[in-house]
Coordinates of C-alpha atoms (C1' of nucleotides) in Angstrom, one line a residue:
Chain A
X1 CA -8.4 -13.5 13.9
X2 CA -5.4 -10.9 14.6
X3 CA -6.0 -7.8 16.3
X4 CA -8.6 -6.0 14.2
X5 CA -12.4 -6.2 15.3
X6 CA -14.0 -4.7 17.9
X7 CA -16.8 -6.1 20.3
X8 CA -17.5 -5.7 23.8
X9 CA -15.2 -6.0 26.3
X10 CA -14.2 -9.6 27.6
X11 CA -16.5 -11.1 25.5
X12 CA -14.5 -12.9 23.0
X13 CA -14.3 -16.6 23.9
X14 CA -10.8 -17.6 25.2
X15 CA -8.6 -18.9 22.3
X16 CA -9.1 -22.7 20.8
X17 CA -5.8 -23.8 19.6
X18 CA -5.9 -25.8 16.3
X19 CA -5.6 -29.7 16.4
X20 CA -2.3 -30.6 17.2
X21 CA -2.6 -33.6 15.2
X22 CA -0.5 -33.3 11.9
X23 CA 1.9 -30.4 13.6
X24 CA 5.4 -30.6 14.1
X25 CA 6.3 -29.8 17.9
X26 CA 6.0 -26.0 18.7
X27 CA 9.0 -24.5 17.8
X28 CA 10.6 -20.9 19.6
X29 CA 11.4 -17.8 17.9
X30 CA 13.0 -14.6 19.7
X31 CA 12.0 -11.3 20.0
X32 CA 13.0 -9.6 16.3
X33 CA 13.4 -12.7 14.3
X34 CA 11.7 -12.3 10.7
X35 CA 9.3 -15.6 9.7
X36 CA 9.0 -14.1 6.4
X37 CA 9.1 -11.9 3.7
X38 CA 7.1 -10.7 1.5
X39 CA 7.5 -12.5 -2.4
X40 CA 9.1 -15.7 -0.3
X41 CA 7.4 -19.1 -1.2
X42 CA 4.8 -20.1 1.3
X43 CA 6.0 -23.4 2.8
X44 CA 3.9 -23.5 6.0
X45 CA 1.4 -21.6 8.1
X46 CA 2.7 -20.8 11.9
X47 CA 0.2 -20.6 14.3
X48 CA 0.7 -18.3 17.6
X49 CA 0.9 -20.3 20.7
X50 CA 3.0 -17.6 22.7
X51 CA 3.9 -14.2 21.7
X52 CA 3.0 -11.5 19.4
X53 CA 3.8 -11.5 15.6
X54 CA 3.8 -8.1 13.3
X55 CA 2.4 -8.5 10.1
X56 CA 3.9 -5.8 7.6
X57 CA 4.0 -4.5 4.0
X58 CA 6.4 -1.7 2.8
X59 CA 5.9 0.5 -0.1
X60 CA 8.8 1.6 -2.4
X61 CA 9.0 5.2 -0.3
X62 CA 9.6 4.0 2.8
X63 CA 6.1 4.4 4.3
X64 CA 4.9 0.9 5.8
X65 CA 1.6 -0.5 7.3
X66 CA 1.0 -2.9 9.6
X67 CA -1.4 -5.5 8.4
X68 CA -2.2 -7.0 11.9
X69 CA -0.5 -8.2 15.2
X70 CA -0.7 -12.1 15.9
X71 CA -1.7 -13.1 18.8
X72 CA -2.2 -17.0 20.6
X73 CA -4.9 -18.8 18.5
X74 CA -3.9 -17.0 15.7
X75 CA -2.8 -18.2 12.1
X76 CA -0.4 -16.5 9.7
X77 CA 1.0 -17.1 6.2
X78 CA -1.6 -17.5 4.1
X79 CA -0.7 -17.9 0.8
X80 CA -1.8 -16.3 -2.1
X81 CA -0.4 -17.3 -5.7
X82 CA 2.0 -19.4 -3.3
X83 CA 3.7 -16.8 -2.2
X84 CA 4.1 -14.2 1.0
X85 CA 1.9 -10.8 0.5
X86 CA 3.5 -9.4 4.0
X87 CA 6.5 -9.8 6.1
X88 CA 6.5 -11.3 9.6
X89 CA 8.5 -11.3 12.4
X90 CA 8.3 -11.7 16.2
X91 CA 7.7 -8.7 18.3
X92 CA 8.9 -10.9 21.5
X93 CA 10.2 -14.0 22.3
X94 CA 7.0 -16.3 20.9
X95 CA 6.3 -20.0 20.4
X96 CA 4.6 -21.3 17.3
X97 CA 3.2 -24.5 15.6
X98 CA 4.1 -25.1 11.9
X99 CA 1.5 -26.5 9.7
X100 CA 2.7 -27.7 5.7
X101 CA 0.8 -25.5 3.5
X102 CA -0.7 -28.7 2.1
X103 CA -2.7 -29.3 5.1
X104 CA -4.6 -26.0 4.2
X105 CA -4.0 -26.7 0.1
X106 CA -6.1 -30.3 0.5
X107 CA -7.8 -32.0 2.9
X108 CA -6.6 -35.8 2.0
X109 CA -4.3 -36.0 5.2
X110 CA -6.1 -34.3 7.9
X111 CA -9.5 -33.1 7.3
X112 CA -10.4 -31.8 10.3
X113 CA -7.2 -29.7 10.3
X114 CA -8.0 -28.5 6.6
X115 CA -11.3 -27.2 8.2
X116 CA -9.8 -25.5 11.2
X117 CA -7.5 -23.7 8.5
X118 CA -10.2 -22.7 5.9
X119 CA -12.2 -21.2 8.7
X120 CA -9.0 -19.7 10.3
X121 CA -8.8 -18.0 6.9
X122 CA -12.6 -17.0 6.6
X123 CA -12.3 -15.5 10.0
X124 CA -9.8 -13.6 8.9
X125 CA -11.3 -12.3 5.9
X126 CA -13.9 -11.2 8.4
X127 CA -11.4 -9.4 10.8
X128 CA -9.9 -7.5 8.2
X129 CA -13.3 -5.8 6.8
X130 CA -13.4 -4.6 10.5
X131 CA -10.1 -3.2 10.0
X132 CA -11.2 -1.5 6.6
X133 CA -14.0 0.4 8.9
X134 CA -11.2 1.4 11.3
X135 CA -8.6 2.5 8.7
X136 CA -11.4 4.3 6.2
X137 CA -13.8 5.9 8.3
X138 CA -12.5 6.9 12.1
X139 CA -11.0 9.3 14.0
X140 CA -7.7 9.6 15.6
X141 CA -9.6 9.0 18.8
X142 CA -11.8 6.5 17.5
X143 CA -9.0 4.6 16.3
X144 CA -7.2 4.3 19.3
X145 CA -9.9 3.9 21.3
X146 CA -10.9 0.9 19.4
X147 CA -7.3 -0.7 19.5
X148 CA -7.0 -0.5 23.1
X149 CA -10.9 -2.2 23.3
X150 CA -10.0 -4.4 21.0
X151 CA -6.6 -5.5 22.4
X152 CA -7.9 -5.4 26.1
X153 CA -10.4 -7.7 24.9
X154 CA -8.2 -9.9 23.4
X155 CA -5.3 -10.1 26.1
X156 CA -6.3 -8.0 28.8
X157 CA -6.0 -9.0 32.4
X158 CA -7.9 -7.3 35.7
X159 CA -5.8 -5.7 37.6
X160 CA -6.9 -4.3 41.2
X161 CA -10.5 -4.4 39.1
X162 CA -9.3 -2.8 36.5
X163 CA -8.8 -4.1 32.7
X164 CA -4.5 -3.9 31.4
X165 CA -3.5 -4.7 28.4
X166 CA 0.2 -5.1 27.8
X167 CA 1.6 -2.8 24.1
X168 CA 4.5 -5.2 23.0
X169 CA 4.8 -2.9 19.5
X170 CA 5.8 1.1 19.5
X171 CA 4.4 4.1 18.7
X172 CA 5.5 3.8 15.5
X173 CA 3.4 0.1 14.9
X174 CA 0.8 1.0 16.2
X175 CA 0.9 4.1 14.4
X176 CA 0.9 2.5 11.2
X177 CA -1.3 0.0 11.9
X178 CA -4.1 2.8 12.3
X179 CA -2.7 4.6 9.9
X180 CA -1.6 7.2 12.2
X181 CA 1.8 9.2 12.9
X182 CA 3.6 8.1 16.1
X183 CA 3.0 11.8 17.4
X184 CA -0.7 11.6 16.9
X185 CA -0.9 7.9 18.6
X186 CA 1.1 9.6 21.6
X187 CA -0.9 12.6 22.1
X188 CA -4.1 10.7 22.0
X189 CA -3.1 8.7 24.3
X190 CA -2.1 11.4 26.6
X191 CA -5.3 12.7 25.9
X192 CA -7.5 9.6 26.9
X193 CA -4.5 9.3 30.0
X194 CA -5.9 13.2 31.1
X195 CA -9.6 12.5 30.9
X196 CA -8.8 9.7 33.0
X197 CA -10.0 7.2 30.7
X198 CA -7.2 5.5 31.0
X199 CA -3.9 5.3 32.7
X200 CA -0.6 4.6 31.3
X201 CA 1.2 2.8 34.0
X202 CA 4.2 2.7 31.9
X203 CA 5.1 3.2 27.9
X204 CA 4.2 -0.6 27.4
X205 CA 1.3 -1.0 30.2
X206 CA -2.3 0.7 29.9
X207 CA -4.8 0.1 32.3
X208 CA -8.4 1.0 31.4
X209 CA -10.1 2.8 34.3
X210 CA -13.6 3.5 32.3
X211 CA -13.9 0.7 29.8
X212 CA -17.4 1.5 28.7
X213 CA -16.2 5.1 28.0
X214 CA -13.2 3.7 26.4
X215 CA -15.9 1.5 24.4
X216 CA -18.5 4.8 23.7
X217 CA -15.6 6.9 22.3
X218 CA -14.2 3.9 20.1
X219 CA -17.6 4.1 17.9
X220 CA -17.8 8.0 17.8
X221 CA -19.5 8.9 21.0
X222 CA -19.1 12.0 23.1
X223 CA -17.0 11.8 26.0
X224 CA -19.0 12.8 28.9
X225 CA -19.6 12.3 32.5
X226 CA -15.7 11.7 33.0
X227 CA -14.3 11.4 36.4
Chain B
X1 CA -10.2 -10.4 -6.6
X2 CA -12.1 -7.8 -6.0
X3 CA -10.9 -3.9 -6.9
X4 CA -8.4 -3.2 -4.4
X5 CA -4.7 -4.3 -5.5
X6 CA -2.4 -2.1 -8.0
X7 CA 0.0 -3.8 -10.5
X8 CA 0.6 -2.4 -13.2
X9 CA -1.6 -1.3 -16.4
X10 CA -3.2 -4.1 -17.8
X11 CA -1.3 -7.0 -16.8
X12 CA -4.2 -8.7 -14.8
X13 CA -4.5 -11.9 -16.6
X14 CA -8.3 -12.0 -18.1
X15 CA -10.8 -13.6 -15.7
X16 CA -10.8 -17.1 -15.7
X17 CA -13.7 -18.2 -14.3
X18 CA -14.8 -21.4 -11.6
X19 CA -15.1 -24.8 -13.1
X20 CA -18.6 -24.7 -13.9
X21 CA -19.5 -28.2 -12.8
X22 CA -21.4 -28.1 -9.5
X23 CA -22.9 -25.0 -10.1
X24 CA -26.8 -24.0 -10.8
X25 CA -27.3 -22.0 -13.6
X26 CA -26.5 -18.5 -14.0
X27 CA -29.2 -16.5 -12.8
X28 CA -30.0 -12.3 -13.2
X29 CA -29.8 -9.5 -10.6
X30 CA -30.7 -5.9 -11.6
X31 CA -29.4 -2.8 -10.6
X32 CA -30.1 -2.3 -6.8
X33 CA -31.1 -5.9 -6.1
X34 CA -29.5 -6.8 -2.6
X35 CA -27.8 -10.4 -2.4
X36 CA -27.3 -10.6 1.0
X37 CA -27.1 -8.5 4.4
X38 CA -24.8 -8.4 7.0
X39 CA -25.4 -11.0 9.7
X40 CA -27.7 -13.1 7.0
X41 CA -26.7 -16.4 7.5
X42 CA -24.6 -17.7 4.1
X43 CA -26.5 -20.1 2.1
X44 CA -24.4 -19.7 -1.2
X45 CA -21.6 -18.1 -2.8
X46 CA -21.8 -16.0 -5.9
X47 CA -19.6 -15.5 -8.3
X48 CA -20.2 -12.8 -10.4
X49 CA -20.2 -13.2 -14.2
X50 CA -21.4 -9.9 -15.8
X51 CA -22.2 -6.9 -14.1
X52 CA -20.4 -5.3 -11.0
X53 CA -21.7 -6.3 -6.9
X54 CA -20.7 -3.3 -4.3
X55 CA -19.5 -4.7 -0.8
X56 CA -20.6 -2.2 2.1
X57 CA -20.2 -2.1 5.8
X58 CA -22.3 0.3 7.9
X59 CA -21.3 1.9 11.7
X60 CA -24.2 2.3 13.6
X61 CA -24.1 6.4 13.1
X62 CA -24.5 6.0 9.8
X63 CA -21.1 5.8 8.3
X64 CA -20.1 3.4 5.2
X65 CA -17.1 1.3 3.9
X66 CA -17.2 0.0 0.9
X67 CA -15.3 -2.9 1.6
X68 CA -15.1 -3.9 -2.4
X69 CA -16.6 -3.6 -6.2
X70 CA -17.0 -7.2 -7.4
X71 CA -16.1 -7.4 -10.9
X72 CA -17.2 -10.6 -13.0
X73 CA -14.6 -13.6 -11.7
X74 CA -14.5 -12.3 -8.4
X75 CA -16.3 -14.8 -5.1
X76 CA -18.6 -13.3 -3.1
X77 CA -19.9 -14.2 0.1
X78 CA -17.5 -15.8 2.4
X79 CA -19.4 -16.5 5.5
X80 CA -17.5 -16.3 8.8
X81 CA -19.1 -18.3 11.7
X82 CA -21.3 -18.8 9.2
X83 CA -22.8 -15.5 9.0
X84 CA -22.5 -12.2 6.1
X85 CA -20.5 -9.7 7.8
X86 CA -21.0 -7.2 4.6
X87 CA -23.9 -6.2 2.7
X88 CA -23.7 -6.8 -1.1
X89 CA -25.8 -5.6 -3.6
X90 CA -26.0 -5.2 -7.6
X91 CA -24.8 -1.1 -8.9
X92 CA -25.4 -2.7 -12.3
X93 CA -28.1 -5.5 -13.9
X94 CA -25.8 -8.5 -13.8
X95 CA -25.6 -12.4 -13.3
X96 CA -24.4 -14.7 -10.8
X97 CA -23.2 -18.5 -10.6
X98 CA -24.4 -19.5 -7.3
X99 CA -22.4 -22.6 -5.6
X100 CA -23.6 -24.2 -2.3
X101 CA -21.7 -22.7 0.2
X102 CA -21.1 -26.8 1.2
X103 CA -18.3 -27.0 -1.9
X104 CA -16.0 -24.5 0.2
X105 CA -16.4 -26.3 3.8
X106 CA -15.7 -29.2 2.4
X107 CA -14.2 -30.9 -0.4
X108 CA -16.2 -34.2 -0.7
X109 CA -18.1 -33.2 -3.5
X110 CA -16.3 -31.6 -5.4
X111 CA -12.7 -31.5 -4.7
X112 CA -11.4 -29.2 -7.7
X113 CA -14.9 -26.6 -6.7
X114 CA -13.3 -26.9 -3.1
X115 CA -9.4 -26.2 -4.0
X116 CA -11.0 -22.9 -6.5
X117 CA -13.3 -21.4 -3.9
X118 CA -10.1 -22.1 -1.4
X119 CA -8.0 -20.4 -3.7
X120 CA -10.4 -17.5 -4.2
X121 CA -10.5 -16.9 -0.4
X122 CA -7.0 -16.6 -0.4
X123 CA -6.7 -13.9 -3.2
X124 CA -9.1 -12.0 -1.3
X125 CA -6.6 -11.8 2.0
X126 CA -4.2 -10.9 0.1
X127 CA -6.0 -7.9 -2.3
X128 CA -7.4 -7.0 1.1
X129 CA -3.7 -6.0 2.1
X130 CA -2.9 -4.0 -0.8
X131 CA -6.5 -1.6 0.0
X132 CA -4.8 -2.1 3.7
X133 CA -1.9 0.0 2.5
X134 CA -4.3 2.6 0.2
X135 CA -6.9 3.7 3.4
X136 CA -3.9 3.6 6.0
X137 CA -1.0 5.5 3.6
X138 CA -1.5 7.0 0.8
X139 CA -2.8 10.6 0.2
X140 CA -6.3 11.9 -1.7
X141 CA -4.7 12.3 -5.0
X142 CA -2.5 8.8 -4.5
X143 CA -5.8 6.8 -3.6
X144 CA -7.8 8.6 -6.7
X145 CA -4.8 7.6 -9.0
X146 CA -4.6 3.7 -7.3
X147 CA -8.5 3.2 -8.1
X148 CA -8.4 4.5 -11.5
X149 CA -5.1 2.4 -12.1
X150 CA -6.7 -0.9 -10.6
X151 CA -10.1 -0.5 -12.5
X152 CA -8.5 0.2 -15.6
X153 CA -6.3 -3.0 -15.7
X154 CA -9.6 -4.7 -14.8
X155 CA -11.8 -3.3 -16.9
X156 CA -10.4 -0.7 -19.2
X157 CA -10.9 -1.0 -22.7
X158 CA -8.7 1.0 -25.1
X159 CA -10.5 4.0 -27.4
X160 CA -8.5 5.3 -29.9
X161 CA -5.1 4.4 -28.4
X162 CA -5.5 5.7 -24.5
X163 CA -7.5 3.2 -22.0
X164 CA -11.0 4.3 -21.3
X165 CA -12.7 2.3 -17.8
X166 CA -16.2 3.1 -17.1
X167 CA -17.4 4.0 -13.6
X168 CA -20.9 2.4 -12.5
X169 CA -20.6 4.0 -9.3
X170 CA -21.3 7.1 -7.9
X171 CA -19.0 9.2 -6.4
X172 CA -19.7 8.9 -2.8
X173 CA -19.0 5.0 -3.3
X174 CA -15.7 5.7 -4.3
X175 CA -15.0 8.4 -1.7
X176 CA -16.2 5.2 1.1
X177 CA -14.4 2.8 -0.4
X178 CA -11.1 5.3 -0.1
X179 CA -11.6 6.8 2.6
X180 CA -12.6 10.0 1.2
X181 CA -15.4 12.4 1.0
X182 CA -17.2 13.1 -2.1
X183 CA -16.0 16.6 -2.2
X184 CA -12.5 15.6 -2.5
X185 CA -12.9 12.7 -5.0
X186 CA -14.3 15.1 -7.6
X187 CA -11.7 17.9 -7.1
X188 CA -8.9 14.9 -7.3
X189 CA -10.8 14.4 -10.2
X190 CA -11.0 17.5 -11.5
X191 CA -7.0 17.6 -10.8
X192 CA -6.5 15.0 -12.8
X193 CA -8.3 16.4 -16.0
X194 CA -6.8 19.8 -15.6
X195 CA -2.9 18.0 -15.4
X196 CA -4.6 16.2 -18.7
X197 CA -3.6 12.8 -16.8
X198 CA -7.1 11.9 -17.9
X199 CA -10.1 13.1 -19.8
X200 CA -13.8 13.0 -17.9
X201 CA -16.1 12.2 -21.1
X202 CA -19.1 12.1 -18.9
X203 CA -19.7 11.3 -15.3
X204 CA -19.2 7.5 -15.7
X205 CA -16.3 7.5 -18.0
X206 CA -12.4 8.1 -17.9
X207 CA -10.2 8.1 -20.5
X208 CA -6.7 7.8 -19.1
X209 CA -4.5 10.1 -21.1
X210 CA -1.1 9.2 -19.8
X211 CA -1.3 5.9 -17.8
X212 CA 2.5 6.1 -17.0
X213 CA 1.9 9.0 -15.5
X214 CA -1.5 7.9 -13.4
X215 CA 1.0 5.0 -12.4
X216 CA 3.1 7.1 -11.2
X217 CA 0.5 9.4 -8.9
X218 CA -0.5 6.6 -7.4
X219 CA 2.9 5.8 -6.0
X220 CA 3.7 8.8 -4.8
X221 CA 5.6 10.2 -7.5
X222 CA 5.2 13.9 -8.4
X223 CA 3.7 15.4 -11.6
X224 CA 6.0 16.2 -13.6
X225 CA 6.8 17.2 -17.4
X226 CA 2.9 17.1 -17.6
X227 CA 1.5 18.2 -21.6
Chain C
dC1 C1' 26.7 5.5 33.8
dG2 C1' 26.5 7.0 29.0
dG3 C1' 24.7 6.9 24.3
dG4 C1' 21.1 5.9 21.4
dT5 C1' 16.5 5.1 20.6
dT6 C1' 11.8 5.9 21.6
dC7 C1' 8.2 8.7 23.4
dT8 C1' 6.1 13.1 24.4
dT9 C1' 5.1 17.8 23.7
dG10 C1' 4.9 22.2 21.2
dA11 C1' 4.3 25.3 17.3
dC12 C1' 3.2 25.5 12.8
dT13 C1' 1.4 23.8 8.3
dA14 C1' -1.0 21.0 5.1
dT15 C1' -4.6 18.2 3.8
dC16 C1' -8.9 16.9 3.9
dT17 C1' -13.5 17.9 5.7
dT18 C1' -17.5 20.6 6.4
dC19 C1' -20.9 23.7 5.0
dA20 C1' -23.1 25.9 1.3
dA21 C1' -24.5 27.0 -3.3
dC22 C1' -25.1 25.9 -7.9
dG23 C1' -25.5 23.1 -12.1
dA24 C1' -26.2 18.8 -14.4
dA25 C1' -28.4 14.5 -14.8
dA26 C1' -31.9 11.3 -14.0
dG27 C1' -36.4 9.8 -12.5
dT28 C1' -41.5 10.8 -12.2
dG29 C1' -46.0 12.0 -13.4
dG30 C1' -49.0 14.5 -16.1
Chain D
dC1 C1' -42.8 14.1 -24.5
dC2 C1' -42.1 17.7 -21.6
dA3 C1' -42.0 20.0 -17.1
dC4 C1' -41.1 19.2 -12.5
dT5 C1' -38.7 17.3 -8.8
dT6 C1' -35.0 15.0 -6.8
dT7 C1' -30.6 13.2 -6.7
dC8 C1' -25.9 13.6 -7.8
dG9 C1' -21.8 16.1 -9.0
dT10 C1' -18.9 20.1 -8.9
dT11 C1' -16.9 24.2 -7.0
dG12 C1' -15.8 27.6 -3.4
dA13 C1' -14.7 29.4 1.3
dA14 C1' -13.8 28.4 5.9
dG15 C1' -12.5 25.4 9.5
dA16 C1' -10.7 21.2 11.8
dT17 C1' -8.1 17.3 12.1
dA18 C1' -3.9 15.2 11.6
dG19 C1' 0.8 15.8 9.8
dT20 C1' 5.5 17.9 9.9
dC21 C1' 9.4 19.7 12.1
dA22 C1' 11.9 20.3 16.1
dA23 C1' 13.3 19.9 20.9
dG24 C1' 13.4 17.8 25.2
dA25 C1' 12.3 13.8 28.4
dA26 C1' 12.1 9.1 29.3
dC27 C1' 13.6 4.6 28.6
dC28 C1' 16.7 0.8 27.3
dC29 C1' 21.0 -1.3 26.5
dG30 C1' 25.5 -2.5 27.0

DNA sequence: CGGGTTCTTGACTATCTTCAACGAAAGTGG
DNA sequence: CCACTTTCGTTGAAGATAGTCAAGAACCCG
């Protein structure tokens, strides 16, 4: 359900791809190409099979947030009123399966995919009340903290015992996804980087060296004990 | 769908409500009654038809989102694995349509009941983005002017020529549902009257004394050529 | 290798929060 | 029905967090 809620680390069951029954073969999109905009007819859903999708809206002024990043097992282009409510494009090269809208609209042709796609929607509802909690009510630090959990959780891999997450987005998404500026995303992490919470291996790679902190500061605990 | 997205002043077409057929019988909530809690497991929906239902999350330290203010046509109660992940109770006495929360997983016994509840979902995503954009972006005054705008093309009723909304909910709901603190949504308040962009008759009411210009705070657009 | 973008860091500022006091409104019990 | 108590709302002063502006460093791309 897009990169919003937080649990534990590694606890969220690995991703359960929707029926491929009733889906056109996956089809390949490069790294900057736009799905959609937002007002554009809905025509079909895309779910993520490889890759990273950014989820957007703009205001009139320029100033933008980022609704969610997509990741495998995830479902975009939802339609409300039959129509886009974000835009969406690829943040690197990524594969996806293209559902009709119908299948999600009734339930004559495939039922069991209609169900998949009503719940992919409910868990989304879901996921985004997380994000509400996130964008209302933390901290910079809290923020952060809880993007890297919840991203390391998501599509972390151990390294040398360790938890890494890859950041395909910039500053500036992330940023806006936590309704942040870039400079305040950057010094926080240097901040979490020189209380050894984490390291940044490079501007893309983070590897978690005290996930549980990482974990304590992302619901508003104290950082203590640090190494 | 809920009280989060901004149009423009009252353009909302009126409510129109669920097909009726499949439902019990409306039945009565009074102020403070609690529908549901987070992590109940969802028996029914609700849709609301008088009154107004308050949506909350709480962090474990005590903190609150109000996720939403359910105003009569709005769904409540969209499970996700099949659990509440809000709380929801009554801020005024109101009544409820309760459908079994079998007519939105699936459409066998009521196909048109299935495609509405479906389609209410889906509004919800998308006025979820629009409060998306208010917590992460916009400024005190901005948010203040958004929530006034949205509840009075919602609600509002027009006295003497200006729109007038009422406000069933205290002040620290509001701050938690922006992202605010009480403190600062009475002095945006307060800001408001003394620009004369609206008129506090008591505690619970607004007059909006020049909605173009509310419109326009709530954009981002400076005060100007104020009376 | 060079040029442009992105990221980081610093100094300063603004906005919003916190803490505190007071006043108004609402609920309670005699 | 009134006095009391408690909650809620407003306002002020001070402080903290995050934003803005600006410069330099790192990274990416051709």
């Amino acid at each position: 359900m897009y990169v919003t809620s937080l649990s534990t680390l590694r606890t969220t069951p690995k991703l359960e791809l929707v029926s491929s029954r009733s889906a056109t073969a996956d089809s390949r999109v490069s790294s900057g190409t736009n799905l959609y905009y937002e007002g554009d007819t809905v025509e079909r859903l895309f779910e993520v099979t490889s890759g990273v999708l950014r989820l957007t809206r703009l205001l009139e002024d320029g100033r933008r947030q980022v609704i969610a990043f997509a990741y495998p097992g995830d479902i975009v282009g939802f339609p409300c009123d039959g129509l886009h409510h974000t835009d969406c494009d690829a943040l690197v090269d990524s594969t996806l399966r293209r559902f009709s809208i119908t299948a999600l609209e009734d339930g004559l042709g495939d039922p069991d995919l209609h169900k998949e796609l009503l719940q992919a929607a409910l868990r989304e509802i879901a996921g985004m009340q997380d994000h509400f909690m996130m964008l209302g009510q933390k901290s910079s630090l809290e923020k952060v903290a809880s993007f890297l959990c919840t991203l390391t959780d998501r599509v972390g891999v151990f390294t040398s015992g360790y938890p890494q997450v890859e950041l395909p987005m910039s500053r500036a998404d992330i940023a806006d996804f936590l309704g942040l500026t870039t400079e305040t995303v950057s010094r926080t992490l240097t901040h979490l980087r020189k209380e050894n919470v984490i390291a940044i291996k490079n501007v893309h790679t983070v590897l978690v060296r005290q996930p549980e902190e990482l974990l304590r500061l992302s619901v508003g605990e104290e950082l203590d004990l640090a190494s």
